[in-house]
mmCIF file with all atom_site columns, C-alpha atoms in Angstrom:
data_model
loop_
_atom_site.group_PDB
_atom_site.id
_atom_site.type_symbol
_atom_site.label_atom_id
_atom_site.label_alt_id
_atom_site.label_comp_id
_atom_site.label_asym_id
_atom_site.label_entity_id
_atom_site.label_seq_id
_atom_site.pdbx_PDB_ins_code
_atom_site.Cartn_x
_atom_site.Cartn_y
_atom_site.Cartn_z
_atom_site.occupancy
_atom_site.B_iso_or_equiv
_atom_site.pdbx_formal_charge
_atom_site.auth_seq_id
_atom_site.auth_comp_id
_atom_site.auth_asym_id
_atom_site.auth_atom_id
_atom_site.pdbx_PDB_model_num
ATOM 1   C CA . UNK A 1 1   ? -27.369 -115.804 -20.579 1.00 0.00 ? 1   UNK A CA 1
ATOM 2   C CA . UNK A 1 2   ? -27.095 -116.625 -24.293 1.00 0.00 ? 2   UNK A CA 1
ATOM 3   C CA . UNK A 1 3   ? -26.036 -113.091 -25.091 1.00 0.00 ? 3   UNK A CA 1
ATOM 4   C CA . UNK A 1 4   ? -23.330 -113.127 -22.427 1.00 0.00 ? 4   UNK A CA 1
ATOM 5   C CA . UNK A 1 5   ? -21.806 -116.369 -23.693 1.00 0.00 ? 5   UNK A CA 1
ATOM 6   C CA . UNK A 1 6   ? -21.998 -115.358 -27.334 1.00 0.00 ? 6   UNK A CA 1
ATOM 7   C CA . UNK A 1 7   ? -20.464 -111.940 -26.573 1.00 0.00 ? 7   UNK A CA 1
ATOM 8   C CA . UNK A 1 8   ? -17.406 -113.724 -25.186 1.00 0.00 ? 8   UNK A CA 1
ATOM 9   C CA . UNK A 1 9   ? -17.166 -115.843 -28.332 1.00 0.00 ? 9   UNK A CA 1
ATOM 10  C CA . UNK A 1 10  ? -17.626 -112.916 -30.733 1.00 0.00 ? 10  UNK A CA 1
ATOM 11  C CA . UNK A 1 11  ? -15.427 -110.470 -28.735 1.00 0.00 ? 11  UNK A CA 1
ATOM 12  C CA . UNK A 1 12  ? -17.983 -107.699 -28.373 1.00 0.00 ? 12  UNK A CA 1
ATOM 13  C CA . UNK A 1 13  ? -20.533 -106.311 -25.918 1.00 0.00 ? 13  UNK A CA 1
ATOM 14  C CA . UNK A 1 14  ? -23.908 -107.855 -25.206 1.00 0.00 ? 14  UNK A CA 1
ATOM 15  C CA . UNK A 1 15  ? -25.702 -104.963 -26.935 1.00 0.00 ? 15  UNK A CA 1
ATOM 16  C CA . UNK A 1 16  ? -24.124 -105.786 -30.277 1.00 0.00 ? 16  UNK A CA 1
ATOM 17  C CA . UNK A 1 17  ? -25.435 -109.354 -30.401 1.00 0.00 ? 17  UNK A CA 1
ATOM 18  C CA . UNK A 1 18  ? -28.531 -110.100 -32.467 1.00 0.00 ? 18  UNK A CA 1
ATOM 19  C CA . UNK A 1 19  ? -30.585 -113.267 -31.991 1.00 0.00 ? 19  UNK A CA 1
ATOM 20  C CA . UNK A 1 20  ? -32.438 -114.531 -35.060 1.00 0.00 ? 20  UNK A CA 1
ATOM 21  C CA . UNK A 1 21  ? -34.591 -117.136 -33.322 1.00 0.00 ? 21  UNK A CA 1
ATOM 22  C CA . UNK A 1 22  ? -37.195 -117.464 -30.589 1.00 0.00 ? 22  UNK A CA 1
ATOM 23  C CA . UNK A 1 23  ? -35.433 -117.140 -27.229 1.00 0.00 ? 23  UNK A CA 1
ATOM 24  C CA . UNK A 1 24  ? -38.029 -118.887 -25.079 1.00 0.00 ? 24  UNK A CA 1
ATOM 25  C CA . UNK A 1 25  ? -38.100 -122.082 -27.134 1.00 0.00 ? 25  UNK A CA 1
ATOM 26  C CA . UNK A 1 26  ? -34.357 -122.756 -27.414 1.00 0.00 ? 26  UNK A CA 1
ATOM 27  C CA . UNK A 1 27  ? -32.908 -121.106 -24.320 1.00 0.00 ? 27  UNK A CA 1
ATOM 28  C CA . UNK A 1 28  ? -33.129 -124.330 -22.299 1.00 0.00 ? 28  UNK A CA 1
ATOM 29  C CA . UNK A 1 29  ? -31.365 -126.386 -24.961 1.00 0.00 ? 29  UNK A CA 1
ATOM 30  C CA . UNK A 1 30  ? -28.318 -124.124 -25.330 1.00 0.00 ? 30  UNK A CA 1
ATOM 31  C CA . UNK A 1 31  ? -25.836 -124.847 -22.573 1.00 0.00 ? 31  UNK A CA 1
ATOM 32  C CA . UNK A 1 32  ? -22.409 -125.424 -24.096 1.00 0.00 ? 32  UNK A CA 1
ATOM 33  C CA . UNK A 1 33  ? -20.112 -123.306 -26.243 1.00 0.00 ? 33  UNK A CA 1
ATOM 34  C CA . UNK A 1 34  ? -20.205 -125.885 -29.026 1.00 0.00 ? 34  UNK A CA 1
ATOM 35  C CA . UNK A 1 35  ? -23.935 -125.406 -29.462 1.00 0.00 ? 35  UNK A CA 1
ATOM 36  C CA . UNK A 1 36  ? -23.457 -121.631 -29.523 1.00 0.00 ? 36  UNK A CA 1
ATOM 37  C CA . UNK A 1 37  ? -20.722 -121.949 -32.171 1.00 0.00 ? 37  UNK A CA 1
ATOM 38  C CA . UNK A 1 38  ? -23.104 -123.988 -34.333 1.00 0.00 ? 38  UNK A CA 1
ATOM 39  C CA . UNK A 1 39  ? -25.720 -121.248 -34.063 1.00 0.00 ? 39  UNK A CA 1
ATOM 40  C CA . UNK A 1 40  ? -23.123 -118.633 -34.976 1.00 0.00 ? 40  UNK A CA 1
ATOM 41  C CA . UNK A 1 41  ? -22.066 -120.583 -38.092 1.00 0.00 ? 41  UNK A CA 1
ATOM 42  C CA . UNK A 1 42  ? -25.736 -121.027 -39.073 1.00 0.00 ? 42  UNK A CA 1
ATOM 43  C CA . UNK A 1 43  ? -26.141 -117.252 -38.581 1.00 0.00 ? 43  UNK A CA 1
ATOM 44  C CA . UNK A 1 44  ? -28.831 -117.631 -35.950 1.00 0.00 ? 44  UNK A CA 1
ATOM 45  C CA . UNK A 1 45  ? -26.656 -115.481 -33.681 1.00 0.00 ? 45  UNK A CA 1
ATOM 46  C CA . UNK A 1 46  ? -24.780 -112.598 -35.292 1.00 0.00 ? 46  UNK A CA 1
ATOM 47  C CA . UNK A 1 47  ? -22.854 -109.447 -34.464 1.00 0.00 ? 47  UNK A CA 1
ATOM 48  C CA . UNK A 1 48  ? -24.453 -106.065 -35.231 1.00 0.00 ? 48  UNK A CA 1
ATOM 49  C CA . UNK A 1 49  ? -22.351 -103.679 -37.284 1.00 0.00 ? 49  UNK A CA 1
ATOM 50  C CA . UNK A 1 50  ? -21.003 -100.529 -35.693 1.00 0.00 ? 50  UNK A CA 1
ATOM 51  C CA . UNK A 1 51  ? -22.619 -97.405  -37.058 1.00 0.00 ? 51  UNK A CA 1
ATOM 52  C CA . UNK A 1 52  ? -20.437 -95.271  -39.326 1.00 0.00 ? 52  UNK A CA 1
ATOM 53  C CA . UNK A 1 53  ? -21.153 -92.109  -41.309 1.00 0.00 ? 53  UNK A CA 1
ATOM 54  C CA . UNK A 1 54  ? -23.104 -92.784  -44.473 1.00 0.00 ? 54  UNK A CA 1
ATOM 55  C CA . UNK A 1 55  ? -21.659 -92.000  -47.917 1.00 0.00 ? 55  UNK A CA 1
ATOM 56  C CA . UNK A 1 56  ? -24.297 -89.348  -48.519 1.00 0.00 ? 56  UNK A CA 1
ATOM 57  C CA . UNK A 1 57  ? -23.439 -87.462  -45.330 1.00 0.00 ? 57  UNK A CA 1
ATOM 58  C CA . UNK A 1 58  ? -19.706 -87.762  -46.031 1.00 0.00 ? 58  UNK A CA 1
ATOM 59  C CA . UNK A 1 59  ? -20.112 -86.413  -49.593 1.00 0.00 ? 59  UNK A CA 1
ATOM 60  C CA . UNK A 1 60  ? -22.309 -83.571  -48.351 1.00 0.00 ? 60  UNK A CA 1
ATOM 61  C CA . UNK A 1 61  ? -19.703 -82.570  -45.755 1.00 0.00 ? 61  UNK A CA 1
ATOM 62  C CA . UNK A 1 62  ? -16.836 -82.670  -48.293 1.00 0.00 ? 62  UNK A CA 1
ATOM 63  C CA . UNK A 1 63  ? -18.838 -80.450  -50.691 1.00 0.00 ? 63  UNK A CA 1
ATOM 64  C CA . UNK A 1 64  ? -19.339 -77.954  -47.887 1.00 0.00 ? 64  UNK A CA 1
ATOM 65  C CA . UNK A 1 65  ? -15.627 -78.097  -47.014 1.00 0.00 ? 65  UNK A CA 1
ATOM 66  C CA . UNK A 1 66  ? -14.744 -77.394  -50.651 1.00 0.00 ? 66  UNK A CA 1
ATOM 67  C CA . UNK A 1 67  ? -16.929 -74.305  -50.411 1.00 0.00 ? 67  UNK A CA 1
ATOM 68  C CA . UNK A 1 68  ? -15.038 -73.241  -47.289 1.00 0.00 ? 68  UNK A CA 1
ATOM 69  C CA . UNK A 1 69  ? -17.445 -74.273  -44.528 1.00 0.00 ? 69  UNK A CA 1
ATOM 70  C CA . UNK A 1 70  ? -16.254 -76.134  -41.395 1.00 0.00 ? 70  UNK A CA 1
ATOM 71  C CA . UNK A 1 71  ? -12.706 -74.802  -41.816 1.00 0.00 ? 71  UNK A CA 1
ATOM 72  C CA . UNK A 1 72  ? -12.652 -72.109  -39.163 1.00 0.00 ? 72  UNK A CA 1
ATOM 73  C CA . UNK A 1 73  ? -10.109 -71.752  -36.363 1.00 0.00 ? 73  UNK A CA 1
ATOM 74  C CA . UNK A 1 74  ? -12.081 -74.142  -34.130 1.00 0.00 ? 74  UNK A CA 1
ATOM 75  C CA . UNK A 1 75  ? -11.768 -76.957  -36.684 1.00 0.00 ? 75  UNK A CA 1
ATOM 76  C CA . UNK A 1 76  ? -7.993  -76.633  -37.247 1.00 0.00 ? 76  UNK A CA 1
ATOM 77  C CA . UNK A 1 77  ? -5.501  -78.920  -35.545 1.00 0.00 ? 77  UNK A CA 1
ATOM 78  C CA . UNK A 1 78  ? -2.335  -78.703  -37.647 1.00 0.00 ? 78  UNK A CA 1
ATOM 79  C CA . UNK A 1 79  ? -0.167  -75.637  -38.173 1.00 0.00 ? 79  UNK A CA 1
ATOM 80  C CA . UNK A 1 80  ? -0.617  -73.498  -41.296 1.00 0.00 ? 80  UNK A CA 1
ATOM 81  C CA . UNK A 1 81  ? 2.470   -75.080  -42.837 1.00 0.00 ? 81  UNK A CA 1
ATOM 82  C CA . UNK A 1 82  ? 1.115   -78.567  -42.104 1.00 0.00 ? 82  UNK A CA 1
ATOM 83  C CA . UNK A 1 83  ? -2.231  -77.796  -43.719 1.00 0.00 ? 83  UNK A CA 1
ATOM 84  C CA . UNK A 1 84  ? -0.724  -76.259  -46.873 1.00 0.00 ? 84  UNK A CA 1
ATOM 85  C CA . UNK A 1 85  ? 3.035   -75.958  -47.099 1.00 0.00 ? 85  UNK A CA 1
ATOM 86  C CA . UNK A 1 86  ? 4.475   -72.475  -47.532 1.00 0.00 ? 86  UNK A CA 1
ATOM 87  C CA . UNK A 1 87  ? 6.919   -73.765  -50.132 1.00 0.00 ? 87  UNK A CA 1
ATOM 88  C CA . UNK A 1 88  ? 4.081   -75.216  -52.222 1.00 0.00 ? 88  UNK A CA 1
ATOM 89  C CA . UNK A 1 89  ? 2.263   -71.864  -52.121 1.00 0.00 ? 89  UNK A CA 1
ATOM 90  C CA . UNK A 1 90  ? 5.483   -70.061  -53.161 1.00 0.00 ? 90  UNK A CA 1
ATOM 91  C CA . UNK A 1 91  ? 6.008   -72.477  -56.076 1.00 0.00 ? 91  UNK A CA 1
ATOM 92  C CA . UNK A 1 92  ? 2.423   -71.923  -57.292 1.00 0.00 ? 92  UNK A CA 1
ATOM 93  C CA . UNK A 1 93  ? 2.817   -68.154  -57.078 1.00 0.00 ? 93  UNK A CA 1
ATOM 94  C CA . UNK A 1 94  ? 6.142   -68.104  -58.940 1.00 0.00 ? 94  UNK A CA 1
ATOM 95  C CA . UNK A 1 95  ? 4.774   -70.324  -61.708 1.00 0.00 ? 95  UNK A CA 1
ATOM 96  C CA . UNK A 1 96  ? 1.788   -68.017  -62.089 1.00 0.00 ? 96  UNK A CA 1
ATOM 97  C CA . UNK A 1 97  ? 3.951   -64.887  -62.280 1.00 0.00 ? 97  UNK A CA 1
ATOM 98  C CA . UNK A 1 98  ? 6.407   -66.473  -64.722 1.00 0.00 ? 98  UNK A CA 1
ATOM 99  C CA . UNK A 1 99  ? 3.591   -67.631  -67.008 1.00 0.00 ? 99  UNK A CA 1
ATOM 100 C CA . UNK A 1 100 ? 2.124   -64.091  -66.951 1.00 0.00 ? 100 UNK A CA 1
ATOM 101 C CA . UNK A 1 101 ? 5.521   -62.624  -67.883 1.00 0.00 ? 101 UNK A CA 1
ATOM 102 C CA . UNK A 1 102 ? 5.836   -65.140  -70.722 1.00 0.00 ? 102 UNK A CA 1
ATOM 103 C CA . UNK A 1 103 ? 2.420   -64.138  -72.102 1.00 0.00 ? 103 UNK A CA 1
ATOM 104 C CA . UNK A 1 104 ? 3.423   -60.492  -71.789 1.00 0.00 ? 104 UNK A CA 1
ATOM 105 C CA . UNK A 1 105 ? 6.607   -61.192  -73.755 1.00 0.00 ? 105 UNK A CA 1
ATOM 106 C CA . UNK A 1 106 ? 4.732   -63.169  -76.475 1.00 0.00 ? 106 UNK A CA 1
ATOM 107 C CA . UNK A 1 107 ? 2.320   -60.225  -76.911 1.00 0.00 ? 107 UNK A CA 1
ATOM 108 C CA . UNK A 1 108 ? 5.510   -58.163  -77.588 1.00 0.00 ? 108 UNK A CA 1
ATOM 109 C CA . UNK A 1 109 ? 4.606   -55.372  -75.226 1.00 0.00 ? 109 UNK A CA 1
ATOM 110 C CA . UNK A 1 110 ? 7.704   -53.321  -74.571 1.00 0.00 ? 110 UNK A CA 1
ATOM 111 C CA . UNK A 1 111 ? 9.099   -53.442  -71.063 1.00 0.00 ? 111 UNK A CA 1
ATOM 112 C CA . UNK A 1 112 ? 11.898  -51.002  -70.287 1.00 0.00 ? 112 UNK A CA 1
ATOM 113 C CA . UNK A 1 113 ? 13.490  -53.330  -67.710 1.00 0.00 ? 113 UNK A CA 1
ATOM 114 C CA . UNK A 1 114 ? 15.218  -56.513  -68.802 1.00 0.00 ? 114 UNK A CA 1
ATOM 115 C CA . UNK A 1 115 ? 13.169  -59.700  -68.357 1.00 0.00 ? 115 UNK A CA 1
ATOM 116 C CA . UNK A 1 116 ? 15.976  -61.364  -66.414 1.00 0.00 ? 116 UNK A CA 1
ATOM 117 C CA . UNK A 1 117 ? 15.809  -58.720  -63.685 1.00 0.00 ? 117 UNK A CA 1
ATOM 118 C CA . UNK A 1 118 ? 12.067  -59.262  -63.283 1.00 0.00 ? 118 UNK A CA 1
ATOM 119 C CA . UNK A 1 119 ? 12.560  -63.047  -63.187 1.00 0.00 ? 119 UNK A CA 1
ATOM 120 C CA . UNK A 1 120 ? 15.129  -62.646  -60.397 1.00 0.00 ? 120 UNK A CA 1
ATOM 121 C CA . UNK A 1 121 ? 12.682  -60.470  -58.488 1.00 0.00 ? 121 UNK A CA 1
ATOM 122 C CA . UNK A 1 122 ? 10.003  -63.145  -58.904 1.00 0.00 ? 122 UNK A CA 1
ATOM 123 C CA . UNK A 1 123 ? 12.407  -65.762  -57.593 1.00 0.00 ? 123 UNK A CA 1
ATOM 124 C CA . UNK A 1 124 ? 13.274  -63.533  -54.657 1.00 0.00 ? 124 UNK A CA 1
ATOM 125 C CA . UNK A 1 125 ? 9.581   -63.312  -53.686 1.00 0.00 ? 125 UNK A CA 1
ATOM 126 C CA . UNK A 1 126 ? 9.420   -59.564  -54.402 1.00 0.00 ? 126 UNK A CA 1
ATOM 127 C CA . UNK A 1 127 ? 5.947   -59.618  -55.983 1.00 0.00 ? 127 UNK A CA 1
ATOM 128 C CA . UNK A 1 128 ? 2.888   -60.504  -53.928 1.00 0.00 ? 128 UNK A CA 1
ATOM 129 C CA . UNK A 1 129 ? 0.501   -60.985  -56.868 1.00 0.00 ? 129 UNK A CA 1
ATOM 130 C CA . UNK A 1 130 ? 0.008   -60.461  -60.599 1.00 0.00 ? 130 UNK A CA 1
ATOM 131 C CA . UNK A 1 131 ? -1.459  -57.025  -59.920 1.00 0.00 ? 131 UNK A CA 1
ATOM 132 C CA . UNK A 1 132 ? 1.707   -56.086  -58.069 1.00 0.00 ? 132 UNK A CA 1
ATOM 133 C CA . UNK A 1 133 ? 3.761   -57.213  -61.089 1.00 0.00 ? 133 UNK A CA 1
ATOM 134 C CA . UNK A 1 134 ? 1.538   -55.164  -63.456 1.00 0.00 ? 134 UNK A CA 1
ATOM 135 C CA . UNK A 1 135 ? 1.958   -52.037  -61.311 1.00 0.00 ? 135 UNK A CA 1
ATOM 136 C CA . UNK A 1 136 ? 5.719   -52.556  -61.204 1.00 0.00 ? 136 UNK A CA 1
ATOM 137 C CA . UNK A 1 137 ? 5.896   -52.799  -65.013 1.00 0.00 ? 137 UNK A CA 1
ATOM 138 C CA . UNK A 1 138 ? 3.684   -49.704  -65.489 1.00 0.00 ? 138 UNK A CA 1
ATOM 139 C CA . UNK A 1 139 ? 5.745   -47.621  -63.055 1.00 0.00 ? 139 UNK A CA 1
ATOM 140 C CA . UNK A 1 140 ? 8.960   -48.514  -64.847 1.00 0.00 ? 140 UNK A CA 1
ATOM 141 C CA . UNK A 1 141 ? 7.399   -47.641  -68.222 1.00 0.00 ? 141 UNK A CA 1
ATOM 142 C CA . UNK A 1 142 ? 6.578   -44.144  -66.949 1.00 0.00 ? 142 UNK A CA 1
ATOM 143 C CA . UNK A 1 143 ? 9.988   -43.483  -65.414 1.00 0.00 ? 143 UNK A CA 1
ATOM 144 C CA . UNK A 1 144 ? 12.067  -44.473  -68.456 1.00 0.00 ? 144 UNK A CA 1
#
């Protein structure tokens, strides 16, 4: 009976209520809500916390996700673009290719094609990777 009344006061189920005193001795004395409120303020009756994932388990799972575990098709809910935007990927790739071209130019390796043409091709998403860019430069060296 005490648990039922206190669950209404604390807005939770009867299972979540913890009694910190002997039930048999004081059950007869507790009748009104005022007496229950006094016990709640004195922390004789308290609400149990809901169980959440511990920090250790959360950190362990994030480490595994960084490695690539738990990211299969069954775990995905958003579209590919929602998970990692296509534009963001394109920007990363173009920056990488442009920085490679810059290093190539600083090393003063002769390229037969003008740099501006290659930069336009990078912007137009012509190259898939740095290796593709290298092959393109080597082929144009041979032909000219």
